[in-house]
PDB file of N, CA and C in Angstrom:
ATOM      1  N   UNK A  15       1.520  -5.899 -13.099  1.00  0.00           N
ATOM      2  CA  UNK A  15       1.696  -6.870 -11.750  1.00  0.00           C
ATOM      3  C   UNK A  15       1.902  -5.457 -10.627  1.00  0.00           C
ATOM      4  N   UNK A  16       0.747  -5.673  -9.855  1.00  0.00           N
ATOM      5  CA  UNK A  16       1.017  -4.405  -8.890  1.00  0.00           C
ATOM      6  C   UNK A  16       1.670  -4.937  -7.598  1.00  0.00           C
ATOM      7  N   UNK A  17       2.121  -4.802  -6.641  1.00  0.00           N
ATOM      8  CA  UNK A  17       2.063  -5.563  -5.359  1.00  0.00           C
ATOM      9  C   UNK A  17       1.259  -4.237  -4.442  1.00  0.00           C
ATOM     10  N   UNK A  18       0.656  -4.604  -3.466  1.00  0.00           N
ATOM     11  CA  UNK A  18       0.147  -4.089  -2.328  1.00  0.00           C
ATOM     12  C   UNK A  18       1.260  -4.076  -1.143  1.00  0.00           C
ATOM     13  N   UNK A  19       1.749  -3.535  -0.138  1.00  0.00           N
ATOM     14  CA  UNK A  19       2.410  -4.217   0.799  1.00  0.00           C
ATOM     15  C   UNK A  19       1.760  -3.301   2.070  1.00  0.00           C
ATOM     16  N   UNK A  20       1.746  -4.064   2.702  1.00  0.00           N
ATOM     17  CA  UNK A  20       0.980  -3.540   3.975  1.00  0.00           C
ATOM     18  C   UNK A  20       2.244  -3.582   5.746  1.00  0.00           C
ATOM     19  N   UNK A  21       2.399  -2.684   6.496  1.00  0.00           N
ATOM     20  CA  UNK A  21       3.220  -2.536   7.519  1.00  0.00           C
ATOM     21  C   UNK A  21       2.639  -2.087   8.504  1.00  0.00           C
ATOM     22  N   UNK A  22       3.362  -3.056  10.018  1.00  0.00           N
ATOM     23  CA  UNK A  22       2.706  -2.295  10.905  1.00  0.00           C
ATOM     24  C   UNK A  22       2.970  -1.794  12.074  1.00  0.00           C
ATOM     25  N   UNK A  23       3.715  -1.181  11.488  1.00  0.00           N
ATOM     26  CA  UNK A  23       4.801  -0.012  12.125  1.00  0.00           C
ATOM     27  C   UNK A  23       4.241   1.525  11.279  1.00  0.00           C
ATOM     28  N   UNK A  24       4.338   2.954  12.569  1.00  0.00           N
ATOM     29  CA  UNK A  24       4.177   3.854  11.186  1.00  0.00           C
ATOM     30  C   UNK A  24       4.804   4.882  12.382  1.00  0.00           C
ATOM     31  N   UNK A  25       4.961   5.728  12.199  1.00  0.00           N
ATOM     32  CA  UNK A  25       6.007   7.348  12.896  1.00  0.00           C
ATOM     33  C   UNK A  25       4.727   7.963  13.144  1.00  0.00           C
ATOM     34  N   UNK A  26       3.399   7.804  12.590  1.00  0.00           N
ATOM     35  CA  UNK A  26       1.974   8.603  12.775  1.00  0.00           C
ATOM     36  C   UNK A  26       1.170   8.169  13.575  1.00  0.00           C
ATOM     37  N   UNK A  27       0.868   9.462  14.136  1.00  0.00           N
ATOM     38  CA  UNK A  27       0.185   9.390  15.408  1.00  0.00           C
ATOM     39  C   UNK A  27      -1.629   8.578  14.828  1.00  0.00           C
ATOM     40  N   UNK A  28      -2.047   9.395  14.208  1.00  0.00           N
ATOM     41  CA  UNK A  28      -3.505   8.980  13.744  1.00  0.00           C
ATOM     42  C   UNK A  28      -3.732   7.764  13.715  1.00  0.00           C
ATOM     43  N   UNK A  29      -2.757   6.812  12.712  1.00  0.00           N
ATOM     44  CA  UNK A  29      -2.629   5.519  12.078  1.00  0.00           C
ATOM     45  C   UNK A  29      -2.809   4.389  13.891  1.00  0.00           C
ATOM     46  N   UNK A  30      -1.717   5.206  15.010  1.00  0.00           N
ATOM     47  CA  UNK A  30      -1.300   3.940  15.883  1.00  0.00           C
ATOM     48  C   UNK A  30      -2.941   4.268  16.713  1.00  0.00           C
ATOM     49  N   UNK A  31      -3.734   5.219  16.865  1.00  0.00           N
ATOM     50  CA  UNK A  31      -4.689   5.440  16.906  1.00  0.00           C
ATOM     51  C   UNK A  31      -6.075   4.553  16.190  1.00  0.00           C
ATOM     52  N   UNK A  32      -6.206   4.802  14.760  1.00  0.00           N
ATOM     53  CA  UNK A  32      -7.148   4.110  14.872  1.00  0.00           C
ATOM     54  C   UNK A  32      -7.063   2.640  14.128  1.00  0.00           C
ATOM     55  N   UNK A  33      -5.739   2.605  13.665  1.00  0.00           N
ATOM     56  CA  UNK A  33      -6.026   0.904  12.902  1.00  0.00           C
ATOM     57  C   UNK A  33      -5.150   0.166  13.977  1.00  0.00           C
ATOM     58  N   UNK A  34      -5.476  -1.246  13.472  1.00  0.00           N
ATOM     59  CA  UNK A  34      -5.322  -2.205  14.671  1.00  0.00           C
ATOM     60  C   UNK A  34      -3.815  -2.596  13.888  1.00  0.00           C
ATOM     61  N   UNK A  35      -3.975  -3.860  13.179  1.00  0.00           N
ATOM     62  CA  UNK A  35      -2.792  -5.290  12.867  1.00  0.00           C
ATOM     63  C   UNK A  35      -2.036  -4.351  11.712  1.00  0.00           C
ATOM     64  N   UNK A  36      -2.403  -3.753  10.478  1.00  0.00           N
ATOM     65  CA  UNK A  36      -1.531  -3.114  10.023  1.00  0.00           C
ATOM     66  C   UNK A  36      -2.035  -1.693   9.692  1.00  0.00           C
ATOM     67  N   UNK A  37      -1.099  -0.708   9.522  1.00  0.00           N
ATOM     68  CA  UNK A  37      -1.160   0.552   9.883  1.00  0.00           C
ATOM     69  C   UNK A  37      -0.477   1.322   8.655  1.00  0.00           C
ATOM     70  N   UNK A  38      -0.165   1.202   7.703  1.00  0.00           N
ATOM     71  CA  UNK A  38       0.272   1.483   6.326  1.00  0.00           C
ATOM     72  C   UNK A  38      -0.081   0.322   5.156  1.00  0.00           C
ATOM     73  N   UNK A  39       0.104   1.249   4.307  1.00  0.00           N
ATOM     74  CA  UNK A  39      -0.032   0.491   2.964  1.00  0.00           C
ATOM     75  C   UNK A  39       0.677   1.506   1.616  1.00  0.00           C
ATOM     76  N   UNK A  40       1.415   0.490   1.016  1.00  0.00           N
ATOM     77  CA  UNK A  40       2.029   1.301   0.335  1.00  0.00           C
ATOM     78  C   UNK A  40       2.203   0.139  -1.598  1.00  0.00           C
ATOM     79  N   UNK A  41       2.412   1.320  -2.695  1.00  0.00           N
ATOM     80  CA  UNK A  41       2.256   0.542  -3.755  1.00  0.00           C
ATOM     81  C   UNK A  41       3.517   0.377  -4.390  1.00  0.00           C
ATOM     82  N   UNK A  42       3.820  -0.934  -4.928  1.00  0.00           N
ATOM     83  CA  UNK A  42       5.002  -1.545  -5.261  1.00  0.00           C
ATOM     84  C   UNK A  42       4.583  -1.733  -6.761  1.00  0.00           C
ATOM     85  N   UNK A  43       5.528  -1.175  -7.876  1.00  0.00           N
ATOM     86  CA  UNK A  43       5.077  -1.782  -9.614  1.00  0.00           C
ATOM     87  C   UNK A  43       6.324  -1.964 -10.485  1.00  0.00           C
ATOM     88  N   UNK A  44       6.801  -2.768 -10.684  1.00  0.00           N
ATOM     89  CA  UNK A  44       7.777  -2.956 -11.600  1.00  0.00           C
ATOM     90  C   UNK A  44       7.853  -1.925 -12.659  1.00  0.00           C
ATOM     91  N   UNK A  45       9.209  -1.764 -12.210  1.00  0.00           N
ATOM     92  CA  UNK A  45      10.015  -1.073 -13.662  1.00  0.00           C
ATOM     93  C   UNK A  45      10.773  -1.086 -14.556  1.00  0.00           C
ATOM     94  N   UNK A  46      11.100  -1.635 -15.310  1.00  0.00           N
ATOM     95  CA  UNK A  46      12.469  -2.313 -16.293  1.00  0.00           C
ATOM     96  C   UNK A  46      12.790  -3.573 -14.932  1.00  0.00           C
ATOM     97  N   UNK A  47      14.031  -3.839 -14.839  1.00  0.00           N
ATOM     98  CA  UNK A  47      14.775  -4.510 -13.891  1.00  0.00           C
ATOM     99  C   UNK A  47      14.249  -4.077 -12.318  1.00  0.00           C
ATOM    100  N   UNK A  48      14.052  -3.451 -12.329  1.00  0.00           N
ATOM    101  CA  UNK A  48      13.609  -2.699 -10.559  1.00  0.00           C
ATOM    102  C   UNK A  48      12.086  -2.537 -10.515  1.00  0.00           C
ATOM    103  N   UNK A  49      12.117  -2.647  -9.159  1.00  0.00           N
ATOM    104  CA  UNK A  49      10.689  -2.353  -8.631  1.00  0.00           C
ATOM    105  C   UNK A  49      10.802  -0.627  -8.000  1.00  0.00           C
ATOM    106  N   UNK A  50       9.299   0.110  -8.190  1.00  0.00           N
ATOM    107  CA  UNK A  50       9.581   1.710  -7.848  1.00  0.00           C
ATOM    108  C   UNK A  50       8.245   1.312  -6.540  1.00  0.00           C
ATOM    109  N   UNK A  51       8.021   2.145  -5.008  1.00  0.00           N
ATOM    110  CA  UNK A  51       7.393   1.902  -4.168  1.00  0.00           C
ATOM    111  C   UNK A  51       7.117   3.561  -4.295  1.00  0.00           C
ATOM    112  N   UNK A  52       5.507   3.229  -4.361  1.00  0.00           N
ATOM    113  CA  UNK A  52       4.690   4.561  -4.320  1.00  0.00           C
ATOM    114  C   UNK A  52       4.617   4.808  -2.739  1.00  0.00           C
ATOM    115  N   UNK A  53       5.595   5.490  -1.545  1.00  0.00           N
ATOM    116  CA  UNK A  53       4.909   5.894  -0.671  1.00  0.00           C
ATOM    117  C   UNK A  53       4.028   7.278  -0.395  1.00  0.00           C
ATOM    118  N   UNK A  54       2.948   6.802   0.338  1.00  0.00           N
ATOM    119  CA  UNK A  54       1.970   8.123   0.818  1.00  0.00           C
ATOM    120  C   UNK A  54       2.500   8.401   1.993  1.00  0.00           C
ATOM    121  N   UNK A  55       2.914   9.982   1.665  1.00  0.00           N
ATOM    122  CA  UNK A  55       3.208  10.855   3.477  1.00  0.00           C
ATOM    123  C   UNK A  55       2.171  11.733   4.165  1.00  0.00           C
ATOM    124  N   UNK A  56       1.944  12.367   3.062  1.00  0.00           N
ATOM    125  CA  UNK A  56       0.884  13.384   3.700  1.00  0.00           C
ATOM    126  C   UNK A  56      -0.360  13.529   2.253  1.00  0.00           C
ATOM    127  N   UNK A  57      -1.027  14.533   2.408  1.00  0.00           N
ATOM    128  CA  UNK A  57      -2.251  14.022   1.817  1.00  0.00           C
ATOM    129  C   UNK A  57      -1.383  15.358   0.539  1.00  0.00           C
ATOM    130  N   UNK A  58      -1.479  14.992  -0.586  1.00  0.00           N
ATOM    131  CA  UNK A  58      -0.502  15.837  -1.586  1.00  0.00           C
ATOM    132  C   UNK A  58       0.679  15.331  -2.385  1.00  0.00           C
ATOM    133  N   UNK A  59       1.371  14.254  -0.915  1.00  0.00           N
ATOM    134  CA  UNK A  59       2.664  14.130  -1.224  1.00  0.00           C
ATOM    135  C   UNK A  59       2.521  12.709  -1.134  1.00  0.00           C
ATOM    136  N   UNK A  60       3.991  12.133  -2.352  1.00  0.00           N
ATOM    137  CA  UNK A  60       4.219  10.547  -2.034  1.00  0.00           C
ATOM    138  C   UNK A  60       5.247  10.770  -2.972  1.00  0.00           C
ATOM    139  N   UNK A  61       6.238   9.863  -1.832  1.00  0.00           N
ATOM    140  CA  UNK A  61       7.510   9.624  -2.674  1.00  0.00           C
ATOM    141  C   UNK A  61       7.513   8.117  -2.852  1.00  0.00           C
ATOM    142  N   UNK A  62       8.457   8.071  -3.918  1.00  0.00           N
ATOM    143  CA  UNK A  62       9.064   7.039  -5.185  1.00  0.00           C
ATOM    144  C   UNK A  62      10.339   6.659  -4.204  1.00  0.00           C
ATOM    145  N   UNK A  63      10.252   5.828  -4.461  1.00  0.00           N
ATOM    146  CA  UNK A  63      11.684   5.077  -4.203  1.00  0.00           C
ATOM    147  C   UNK A  63      11.754   3.712  -5.158  1.00  0.00           C
ATOM    148  N   UNK A  64      13.176   3.710  -5.641  1.00  0.00           N
ATOM    149  CA  UNK A  64      13.300   3.013  -6.175  1.00  0.00           C
ATOM    150  C   UNK A  64      14.417   1.297  -5.474  1.00  0.00           C
ATOM    151  N   UNK A  65      13.510   0.355  -5.794  1.00  0.00           N
ATOM    152  CA  UNK A  65      14.140  -0.947  -4.689  1.00  0.00           C
ATOM    153  C   UNK A  65      14.277  -2.326  -5.567  1.00  0.00           C
ATOM    154  N   UNK A  66      14.790  -2.998  -5.374  1.00  0.00           N
ATOM    155  CA  UNK A  66      14.987  -4.396  -5.463  1.00  0.00           C
ATOM    156  C   UNK A  66      14.370  -5.452  -4.952  1.00  0.00           C
ATOM    157  N   UNK A  67      14.204  -6.545  -6.115  1.00  0.00           N
ATOM    158  CA  UNK A  67      13.244  -7.559  -4.827  1.00  0.00           C
ATOM    159  C   UNK A  67      14.442  -8.437  -3.813  1.00  0.00           C
ATOM    160  N   UNK A  68      15.634  -8.034  -3.927  1.00  0.00           N
ATOM    161  CA  UNK A  68      16.319  -8.387  -2.388  1.00  0.00           C
ATOM    162  C   UNK A  68      15.496  -7.336  -1.594  1.00  0.00           C
ATOM    163  N   UNK A  69      15.236  -6.096  -1.890  1.00  0.00           N
ATOM    164  CA  UNK A  69      14.725  -5.080  -0.367  1.00  0.00           C
ATOM    165  C   UNK A  69      13.185  -5.680  -0.081  1.00  0.00           C
ATOM    166  N   UNK A  70      12.610  -6.097  -0.753  1.00  0.00           N
ATOM    167  CA  UNK A  70      11.016  -6.962  -0.750  1.00  0.00           C
ATOM    168  C   UNK A  70      11.719  -7.996   0.667  1.00  0.00           C
ATOM    169  N   UNK A  71      12.471  -8.949   0.252  1.00  0.00           N
ATOM    170  CA  UNK A  71      12.734  -9.625   0.930  1.00  0.00           C
ATOM    171  C   UNK A  71      12.931  -9.394   2.123  1.00  0.00           C
ATOM    172  N   UNK A  72      13.854  -8.145   2.526  1.00  0.00           N
ATOM    173  CA  UNK A  72      14.005  -7.797   3.804  1.00  0.00           C
ATOM    174  C   UNK A  72      12.916  -7.222   4.395  1.00  0.00           C
ATOM    175  N   UNK A  73      11.762  -6.107   3.525  1.00  0.00           N
ATOM    176  CA  UNK A  73      10.901  -5.615   4.187  1.00  0.00           C
ATOM    177  C   UNK A  73       9.601  -6.662   4.604  1.00  0.00           C
ATOM    178  N   UNK A  74       9.963  -7.911   3.972  1.00  0.00           N
ATOM    179  CA  UNK A  74       9.230  -8.881   4.808  1.00  0.00           C
ATOM    180  C   UNK A  74      10.128  -9.504   5.930  1.00  0.00           C
ATOM    181  N   UNK A  75      11.234  -9.489   5.925  1.00  0.00           N
ATOM    182  CA  UNK A  75      11.772 -10.082   7.408  1.00  0.00           C
ATOM    183  C   UNK A  75      11.505  -9.081   8.451  1.00  0.00           C
ATOM    184  N   UNK A  76      11.031  -7.877   8.149  1.00  0.00           N
ATOM    185  CA  UNK A  76      10.618  -7.101   9.280  1.00  0.00           C
ATOM    186  C   UNK A  76       9.075  -6.193   9.330  1.00  0.00           C
ATOM    187  N   UNK A  77       8.481  -7.680   9.095  1.00  0.00           N
ATOM    188  CA  UNK A  77       6.890  -7.488   9.471  1.00  0.00           C
ATOM    189  C   UNK A  77       5.630  -7.185   8.305  1.00  0.00           C
ATOM    190  N   UNK A  78       6.338  -6.735   7.178  1.00  0.00           N
ATOM    191  CA  UNK A  78       5.573  -6.436   5.755  1.00  0.00           C
ATOM    192  C   UNK A  78       5.011  -7.702   4.914  1.00  0.00           C
ATOM    193  N   UNK A  79       3.891  -7.423   5.129  1.00  0.00           N
ATOM    194  CA  UNK A  79       2.870  -8.541   4.117  1.00  0.00           C
ATOM    195  C   UNK A  79       2.730  -7.910   2.397  1.00  0.00           C
ATOM    196  N   UNK A  80       2.743  -9.077   1.620  1.00  0.00           N
ATOM    197  CA  UNK A  80       2.427  -8.035   0.479  1.00  0.00           C
ATOM    198  C   UNK A  80       1.475  -9.242  -0.110  1.00  0.00           C
ATOM    199  N   UNK A  81       0.685  -8.475  -1.209  1.00  0.00           N
ATOM    200  CA  UNK A  81      -0.051  -9.132  -1.818  1.00  0.00           C
ATOM    201  C   UNK A  81      -0.331  -8.319  -3.319  1.00  0.00           C
ATOM    202  N   UNK A  82       0.104  -9.871  -4.372  1.00  0.00           N
ATOM    203  CA  UNK A  82       0.507  -9.551  -5.742  1.00  0.00           C
ATOM    204  C   UNK A  82      -0.739  -9.755  -6.378  1.00  0.00           C
ATOM    205  N   UNK A  83      -0.892  -8.373  -7.009  1.00  0.00           N
ATOM    206  CA  UNK A  83      -1.820  -8.201  -7.898  1.00  0.00           C
ATOM    207  C   UNK A  83      -1.855  -8.265  -9.126  1.00  0.00           C
ATOM    208  N   UNK A  84      -2.679  -9.315 -10.390  1.00  0.00           N
ATOM    209  CA  UNK A  84      -2.364  -8.919 -11.621  1.00  0.00           C
ATOM    210  C   UNK A  84      -2.841  -7.993 -12.420  1.00  0.00           C
ATOM    211  N   UNK A  85      -2.212  -7.616 -13.325  1.00  0.00           N
ATOM    212  CA  UNK A  85      -2.642  -6.404 -13.981  1.00  0.00           C
ATOM    213  C   UNK A  85      -1.839  -5.218 -14.023  1.00  0.00           C
ATOM    214  N   UNK A  86      -2.091  -4.572 -14.971  1.00  0.00           N
ATOM    215  CA  UNK A  86      -1.138  -3.153 -14.266  1.00  0.00           C
ATOM    216  C   UNK A  86      -1.843  -1.978 -13.610  1.00  0.00           C
ATOM    217  N   UNK A  87      -0.503  -0.746 -13.082  1.00  0.00           N
ATOM    218  CA  UNK A  87      -1.280   0.611 -12.766  1.00  0.00           C
ATOM    219  C   UNK A  87      -2.190   0.575 -13.005  1.00  0.00           C
ATOM    220  N   UNK A  88      -3.441   1.522 -12.594  1.00  0.00           N
ATOM    221  CA  UNK A  88      -4.942   2.208 -13.025  1.00  0.00           C
ATOM    222  C   UNK A  88      -4.298   3.143 -14.108  1.00  0.00           C
ATOM    223  N   UNK A  89      -4.356   3.281 -15.300  1.00  0.00           N
ATOM    224  CA  UNK A  89      -4.242   4.693 -16.490  1.00  0.00           C
ATOM    225  C   UNK A  89      -4.190   5.683 -15.698  1.00  0.00           C
ATOM    226  N   UNK A  90      -5.427   5.833 -14.704  1.00  0.00           N
ATOM    227  CA  UNK A  90      -5.884   7.529 -14.081  1.00  0.00           C
ATOM    228  C   UNK A  90      -4.824   7.427 -12.842  1.00  0.00           C
ATOM    229  N   UNK A  91      -3.619   6.852 -12.803  1.00  0.00           N
ATOM    230  CA  UNK A  91      -3.077   6.701 -11.207  1.00  0.00           C
ATOM    231  C   UNK A  91      -2.420   8.330 -11.093  1.00  0.00           C
ATOM    232  N   UNK A  92      -2.875   8.684  -9.980  1.00  0.00           N
ATOM    233  CA  UNK A  92      -1.910   9.979  -9.484  1.00  0.00           C
ATOM    234  C   UNK A  92      -2.102   9.787  -7.961  1.00  0.00           C
ATOM    235  N   UNK A  93      -1.084   8.983  -7.271  1.00  0.00           N
ATOM    236  CA  UNK A  93      -0.812   9.298  -6.119  1.00  0.00           C
ATOM    237  C   UNK A  93      -0.925  10.573  -5.104  1.00  0.00           C
ATOM    238  N   UNK A  94      -0.827  11.920  -5.754  1.00  0.00           N
ATOM    239  CA  UNK A  94      -1.028  12.888  -4.515  1.00  0.00           C
ATOM    240  C   UNK A  94      -2.417  13.471  -4.819  1.00  0.00           C
ATOM    241  N   UNK A  95      -3.600  13.254  -5.399  1.00  0.00           N
ATOM    242  CA  UNK A  95      -4.947  12.991  -5.138  1.00  0.00           C
ATOM    243  C   UNK A  95      -5.458  12.434  -4.222  1.00  0.00           C
ATOM    244  N   UNK A  96      -4.424  11.489  -3.642  1.00  0.00           N
ATOM    245  CA  UNK A  96      -5.230  10.831  -2.394  1.00  0.00           C
ATOM    246  C   UNK A  96      -5.101  10.999  -1.285  1.00  0.00           C
ATOM    247  N   UNK A  97      -6.265  10.797  -0.582  1.00  0.00           N
ATOM    248  CA  UNK A  97      -6.184  11.615   0.706  1.00  0.00           C
ATOM    249  C   UNK A  97      -5.723  10.427   2.039  1.00  0.00           C
ATOM    250  N   UNK A  98      -5.865   9.196   1.940  1.00  0.00           N
ATOM    251  CA  UNK A  98      -4.787   8.570   2.895  1.00  0.00           C
ATOM    252  C   UNK A  98      -3.868   7.683   2.047  1.00  0.00           C
ATOM    253  N   UNK A  99      -3.127   6.752   2.627  1.00  0.00           N
ATOM    254  CA  UNK A  99      -2.732   5.533   2.024  1.00  0.00           C
ATOM    255  C   UNK A  99      -3.249   4.332   1.324  1.00  0.00           C
ATOM    256  N   UNK A 100      -4.219   3.992   2.100  1.00  0.00           N
ATOM    257  CA  UNK A 100      -5.136   3.160   1.652  1.00  0.00           C
ATOM    258  C   UNK A 100      -6.154   3.687  -0.145  1.00  0.00           C
ATOM    259  N   UNK A 101      -6.191   4.883   0.081  1.00  0.00           N
ATOM    260  CA  UNK A 101      -7.184   5.268  -0.849  1.00  0.00           C
ATOM    261  C   UNK A 101      -6.080   5.486  -1.745  1.00  0.00           C
ATOM    262  N   UNK A 102      -4.647   5.661  -1.918  1.00  0.00           N
ATOM    263  CA  UNK A 102      -4.086   5.844  -2.851  1.00  0.00           C
ATOM    264  C   UNK A 102      -3.475   4.155  -3.638  1.00  0.00           C
ATOM    265  N   UNK A 103      -3.544   2.768  -2.721  1.00  0.00           N
ATOM    266  CA  UNK A 103      -3.529   1.844  -2.784  1.00  0.00           C
ATOM    267  C   UNK A 103      -4.957   1.221  -3.716  1.00  0.00           C
ATOM    268  N   UNK A 104      -5.864   2.070  -3.698  1.00  0.00           N
ATOM    269  CA  UNK A 104      -6.830   1.537  -4.106  1.00  0.00           C
ATOM    270  C   UNK A 104      -7.497   2.134  -5.375  1.00  0.00           C
ATOM    271  N   UNK A 105      -6.832   3.235  -5.646  1.00  0.00           N
ATOM    272  CA  UNK A 105      -6.602   4.067  -6.446  1.00  0.00           C
ATOM    273  C   UNK A 105      -5.466   3.012  -7.721  1.00  0.00           C
ATOM    274  N   UNK A 106      -4.692   2.478  -7.402  1.00  0.00           N
ATOM    275  CA  UNK A 106      -3.441   2.389  -7.651  1.00  0.00           C
ATOM    276  C   UNK A 106      -4.114   1.275  -8.568  1.00  0.00           C
ATOM    277  N   UNK A 107      -4.809   0.245  -7.900  1.00  0.00           N
ATOM    278  CA  UNK A 107      -5.237  -1.251  -8.422  1.00  0.00           C
ATOM    279  C   UNK A 107      -6.933  -0.830  -8.685  1.00  0.00           C
ATOM    280  N   UNK A 108      -7.318   0.272  -8.545  1.00  0.00           N
ATOM    281  CA  UNK A 108      -9.031  -0.131  -9.408  1.00  0.00           C
ATOM    282  C   UNK A 108      -9.579  -0.517  -8.422  1.00  0.00           C
ATOM    283  N   UNK A 109      -9.471  -0.221  -7.211  1.00  0.00           N
ATOM    284  CA  UNK A 109     -10.853  -0.465  -6.166  1.00  0.00           C
ATOM    285  C   UNK A 109     -11.451   0.298  -6.260  1.00  0.00           C
ATOM    286  N   UNK A 110     -12.571   0.186  -6.353  1.00  0.00           N
ATOM    287  CA  UNK A 110     -13.926   1.116  -5.923  1.00  0.00           C
ATOM    288  C   UNK A 110     -15.018   0.256  -4.859  1.00  0.00           C
ATOM    289  N   UNK A 111     -14.377   0.982  -3.912  1.00  0.00           N
ATOM    290  CA  UNK A 111     -15.321  -0.105  -2.360  1.00  0.00           C
ATOM    291  C   UNK A 111     -15.180   0.912  -1.373  1.00  0.00           C
ATOM    292  N   UNK A 112     -16.470   1.648  -1.103  1.00  0.00           N
ATOM    293  CA  UNK A 112     -15.982   2.944   0.123  1.00  0.00           C
ATOM    294  C   UNK A 112     -15.848   2.407   1.547  1.00  0.00           C
ATOM    295  N   UNK A 113     -16.440   1.140   1.050  1.00  0.00           N
ATOM    296  CA  UNK A 113     -16.232   0.845   3.039  1.00  0.00           C
ATOM    297  C   UNK A 113     -14.879   0.312   3.145  1.00  0.00           C
ATOM    298  N   UNK A 114     -14.068   0.382   2.731  1.00  0.00           N
ATOM    299  CA  UNK A 114     -12.807  -0.266   2.956  1.00  0.00           C
ATOM    300  C   UNK A 114     -11.913   0.990   3.459  1.00  0.00           C
ATOM    301  N   UNK A 115     -11.427   1.362   4.407  1.00  0.00           N
ATOM    302  CA  UNK A 115     -10.551   3.243   4.780  1.00  0.00           C
ATOM    303  C   UNK A 115      -9.715   2.712   5.612  1.00  0.00           C
ATOM    304  N   UNK A 116      -9.492   1.222   5.874  1.00  0.00           N
ATOM    305  CA  UNK A 116      -8.108   1.219   7.562  1.00  0.00           C
ATOM    306  C   UNK A 116      -7.365  -0.147   6.092  1.00  0.00           C
ATOM    307  N   UNK A 117      -5.715  -0.007   6.128  1.00  0.00           N
ATOM    308  CA  UNK A 117      -5.209  -0.933   6.113  1.00  0.00           C
ATOM    309  C   UNK A 117      -5.102  -2.338   5.855  1.00  0.00           C
ATOM    310  N   UNK A 118      -6.479  -3.100   7.313  1.00  0.00           N
ATOM    311  CA  UNK A 118      -6.615  -4.113   6.986  1.00  0.00           C
ATOM    312  C   UNK A 118      -7.939  -4.326   6.360  1.00  0.00           C
ATOM    313  N   UNK A 119      -8.851  -3.789   6.662  1.00  0.00           N
ATOM    314  CA  UNK A 119      -9.819  -3.752   5.598  1.00  0.00           C
ATOM    315  C   UNK A 119      -9.467  -4.034   4.266  1.00  0.00           C
ATOM    316  N   UNK A 120      -8.552  -2.937   3.883  1.00  0.00           N
ATOM    317  CA  UNK A 120      -7.866  -3.098   2.212  1.00  0.00           C
ATOM    318  C   UNK A 120      -7.091  -4.803   2.157  1.00  0.00           C
ATOM    319  N   UNK A 121      -6.524  -4.887   2.905  1.00  0.00           N
ATOM    320  CA  UNK A 121      -5.937  -6.648   3.155  1.00  0.00           C
ATOM    321  C   UNK A 121      -6.796  -7.358   3.332  1.00  0.00           C
ATOM    322  N   UNK A 122      -7.895  -7.325   3.843  1.00  0.00           N
ATOM    323  CA  UNK A 122      -8.915  -8.261   3.691  1.00  0.00           C
ATOM    324  C   UNK A 122     -10.285  -8.850   2.674  1.00  0.00           C
ATOM    325  N   UNK A 123     -10.070  -7.298   2.155  1.00  0.00           N
ATOM    326  CA  UNK A 123     -10.924  -7.453   0.998  1.00  0.00           C
ATOM    327  C   UNK A 123      -9.920  -8.108  -0.018  1.00  0.00           C
ATOM    328  N   UNK A 124      -8.457  -7.342  -0.148  1.00  0.00           N
ATOM    329  CA  UNK A 124      -7.889  -7.746  -0.990  1.00  0.00           C
ATOM    330  C   UNK A 124      -7.816  -9.521  -1.163  1.00  0.00           C
ATOM    331  N   UNK A 125      -7.177 -10.178   0.238  1.00  0.00           N
ATOM    332  CA  UNK A 125      -6.901 -12.025   0.113  1.00  0.00           C
ATOM    333  C   UNK A 125      -8.664 -12.573  -0.003  1.00  0.00           C
ATOM    334  N   UNK A 126      -9.587 -11.698  -0.069  1.00  0.00           N
ATOM    335  CA  UNK A 126     -10.834 -12.567  -0.812  1.00  0.00           C
ATOM    336  C   UNK A 126     -11.024 -12.627  -2.416  1.00  0.00           C
ATOM    337  N   UNK A 127     -10.651 -11.111  -2.844  1.00  0.00           N
ATOM    338  CA  UNK A 127     -10.825 -11.324  -4.411  1.00  0.00           C
ATOM    339  C   UNK A 127      -9.697 -11.828  -4.887  1.00  0.00           C
ATOM    340  N   UNK A 128      -8.318 -12.250  -4.637  1.00  0.00           N
ATOM    341  CA  UNK A 128      -7.485 -12.559  -5.059  1.00  0.00           C
ATOM    342  C   UNK A 128      -7.622 -14.322  -4.709  1.00  0.00           C
ATOM    343  N   UNK A 129      -8.534 -14.899  -3.919  1.00  0.00           N
ATOM    344  CA  UNK A 129      -8.577 -16.105  -4.044  1.00  0.00           C
ATOM    345  C   UNK A 129     -10.088 -16.992  -4.671  1.00  0.00           C
TER     346      UNK A 129
END
């Protein structure tokens, strides 16, 4: 299972200008009894955080949206090769949709795909 998380807030200037509703995306994958969150910070740098299911509930109360995808992390996933947070999420889920460039576009694409 892969969880794609979408946030409405960010500290970066560029996403505040370009992105409308969702301004950041992150990838969460299960690892044993914990969850690992891959957070894109800048090109070539991805932070990993160990979180619990309770932390997902807390993030949800702060405006984060989550899409649960079946399947595993892509075998060729390397977050440091990504250019943006959306690119990292697409690589993790194995999505090859060149027109999906913003977190809102990715959210809409995944909602259509999962229905």
